Every structure is written in C-alpha cells, then in structure tokens.
PDB file of C-alpha atoms in Angstrom:
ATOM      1  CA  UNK A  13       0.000   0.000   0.000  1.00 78.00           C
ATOM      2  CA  UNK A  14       2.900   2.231   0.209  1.00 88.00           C
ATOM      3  CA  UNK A  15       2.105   4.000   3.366  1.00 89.00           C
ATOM      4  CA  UNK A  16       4.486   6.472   4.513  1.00 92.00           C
ATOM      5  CA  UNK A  17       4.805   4.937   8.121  1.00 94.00           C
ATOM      6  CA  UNK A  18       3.378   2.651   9.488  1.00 95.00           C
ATOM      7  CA  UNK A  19      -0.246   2.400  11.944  1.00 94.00           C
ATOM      8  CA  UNK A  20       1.394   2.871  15.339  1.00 96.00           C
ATOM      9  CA  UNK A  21       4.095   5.794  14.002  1.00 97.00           C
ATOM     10  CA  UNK A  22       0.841   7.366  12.234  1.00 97.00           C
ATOM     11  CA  UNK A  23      -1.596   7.236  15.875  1.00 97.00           C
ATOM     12  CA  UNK A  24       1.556   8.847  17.305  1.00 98.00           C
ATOM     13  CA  UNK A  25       1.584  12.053  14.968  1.00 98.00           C
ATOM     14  CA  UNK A  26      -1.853  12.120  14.928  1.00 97.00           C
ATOM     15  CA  UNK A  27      -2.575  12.280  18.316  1.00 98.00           C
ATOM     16  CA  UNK A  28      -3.482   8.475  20.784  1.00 99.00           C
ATOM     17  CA  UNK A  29      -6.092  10.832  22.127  1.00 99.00           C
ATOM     18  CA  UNK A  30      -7.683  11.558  18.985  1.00 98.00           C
ATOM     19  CA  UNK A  31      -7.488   8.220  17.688  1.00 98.00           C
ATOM     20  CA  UNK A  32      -8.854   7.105  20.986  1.00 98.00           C
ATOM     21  CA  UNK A  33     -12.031   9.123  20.560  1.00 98.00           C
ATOM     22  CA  UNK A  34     -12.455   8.151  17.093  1.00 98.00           C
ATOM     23  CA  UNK A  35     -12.165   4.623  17.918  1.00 97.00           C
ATOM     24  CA  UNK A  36     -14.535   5.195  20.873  1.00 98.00           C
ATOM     25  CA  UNK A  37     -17.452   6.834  18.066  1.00 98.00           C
ATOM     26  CA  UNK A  38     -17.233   3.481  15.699  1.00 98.00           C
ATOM     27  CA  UNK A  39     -17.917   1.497  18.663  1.00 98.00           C
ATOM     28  CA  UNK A  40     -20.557   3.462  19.590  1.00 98.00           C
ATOM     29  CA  UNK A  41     -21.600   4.001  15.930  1.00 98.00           C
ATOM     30  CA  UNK A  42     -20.658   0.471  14.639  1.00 98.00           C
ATOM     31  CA  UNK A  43     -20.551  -1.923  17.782  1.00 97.00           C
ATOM     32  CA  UNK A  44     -18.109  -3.830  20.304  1.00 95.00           C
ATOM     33  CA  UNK A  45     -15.585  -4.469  17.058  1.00 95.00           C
ATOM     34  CA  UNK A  46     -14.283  -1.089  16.831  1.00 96.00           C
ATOM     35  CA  UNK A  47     -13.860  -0.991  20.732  1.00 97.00           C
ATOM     36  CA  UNK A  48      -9.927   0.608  21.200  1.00 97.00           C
ATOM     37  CA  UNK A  49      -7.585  -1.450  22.633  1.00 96.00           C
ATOM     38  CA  UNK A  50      -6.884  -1.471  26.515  1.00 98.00           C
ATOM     39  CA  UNK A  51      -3.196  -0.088  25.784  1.00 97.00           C
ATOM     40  CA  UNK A  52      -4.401   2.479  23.659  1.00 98.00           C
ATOM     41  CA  UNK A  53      -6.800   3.790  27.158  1.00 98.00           C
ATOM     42  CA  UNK A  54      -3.751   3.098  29.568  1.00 98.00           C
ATOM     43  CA  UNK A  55      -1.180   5.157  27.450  1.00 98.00           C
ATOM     44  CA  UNK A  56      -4.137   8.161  27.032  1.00 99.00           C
ATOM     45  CA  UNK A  57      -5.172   7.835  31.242  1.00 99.00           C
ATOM     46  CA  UNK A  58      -0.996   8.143  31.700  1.00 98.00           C
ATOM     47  CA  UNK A  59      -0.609  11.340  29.302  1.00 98.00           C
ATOM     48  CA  UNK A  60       1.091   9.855  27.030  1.00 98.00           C
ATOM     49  CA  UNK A  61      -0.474  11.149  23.591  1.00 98.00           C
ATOM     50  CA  UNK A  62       1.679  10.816  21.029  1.00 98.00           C
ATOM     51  CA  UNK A  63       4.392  13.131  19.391  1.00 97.00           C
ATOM     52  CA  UNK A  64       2.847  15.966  21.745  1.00 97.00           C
ATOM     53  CA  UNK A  65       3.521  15.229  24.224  1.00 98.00           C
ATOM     54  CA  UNK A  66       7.017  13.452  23.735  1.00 98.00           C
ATOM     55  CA  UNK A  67       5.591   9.852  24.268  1.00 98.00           C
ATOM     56  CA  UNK A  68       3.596   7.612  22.813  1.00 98.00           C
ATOM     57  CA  UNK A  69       3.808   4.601  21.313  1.00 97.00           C
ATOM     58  CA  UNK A  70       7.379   6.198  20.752  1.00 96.00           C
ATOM     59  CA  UNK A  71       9.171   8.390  22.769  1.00 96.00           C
ATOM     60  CA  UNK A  72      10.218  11.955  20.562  1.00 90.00           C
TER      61      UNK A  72
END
C-alpha cells in the first residue's frame, strides 16, 4: 500500500487521544468491534499522547 509509516508511528503524529475518541465513536456508531484497545486507554489515562507530548507509542 505504500504508506508512509506505518499504523502505530501514524496514531503517534496524529494524536493516541484523537485516535482514541475516534475509535470510541465506531464502537458506539458500529458496535463492540471497533472498541480501542486497553493499551491504547492506559497510554491516554498516563498522558502519554503521542508526538505531543514526547511519548507515545514512541518516545520523541
């Protein structure tokens, strides 16, 4: 597909807290499939949202 980076790098620029909501609206939307995963809610609860803030799924 020739994506730039890759899903994690991409949630990191993008924002986990943003891609936590939006993940949070197709499960409400779409049903218990598009529920976000636990880590993404314990990395969010601790602060750490991405390029933002420094830390995310990688540290900046």
């Amino acid at each position: 597909y020739r994506h730039p980076m890759g899903p994690l790098r991409t949630t990191d620029v993008v924002g986990l807290d943003v891609r936590l909501a939006i993940a949070e609206h197709l499960a409400r939307e779409l049903g218990p499939r598009f529920e976000p995963p636990r880590i993404l809610r314990d990395l969010v609860a601790a602060g750490r949202l991405g390029r933002k803030t420094g830390q995310g799924f990688y540290t900046w």
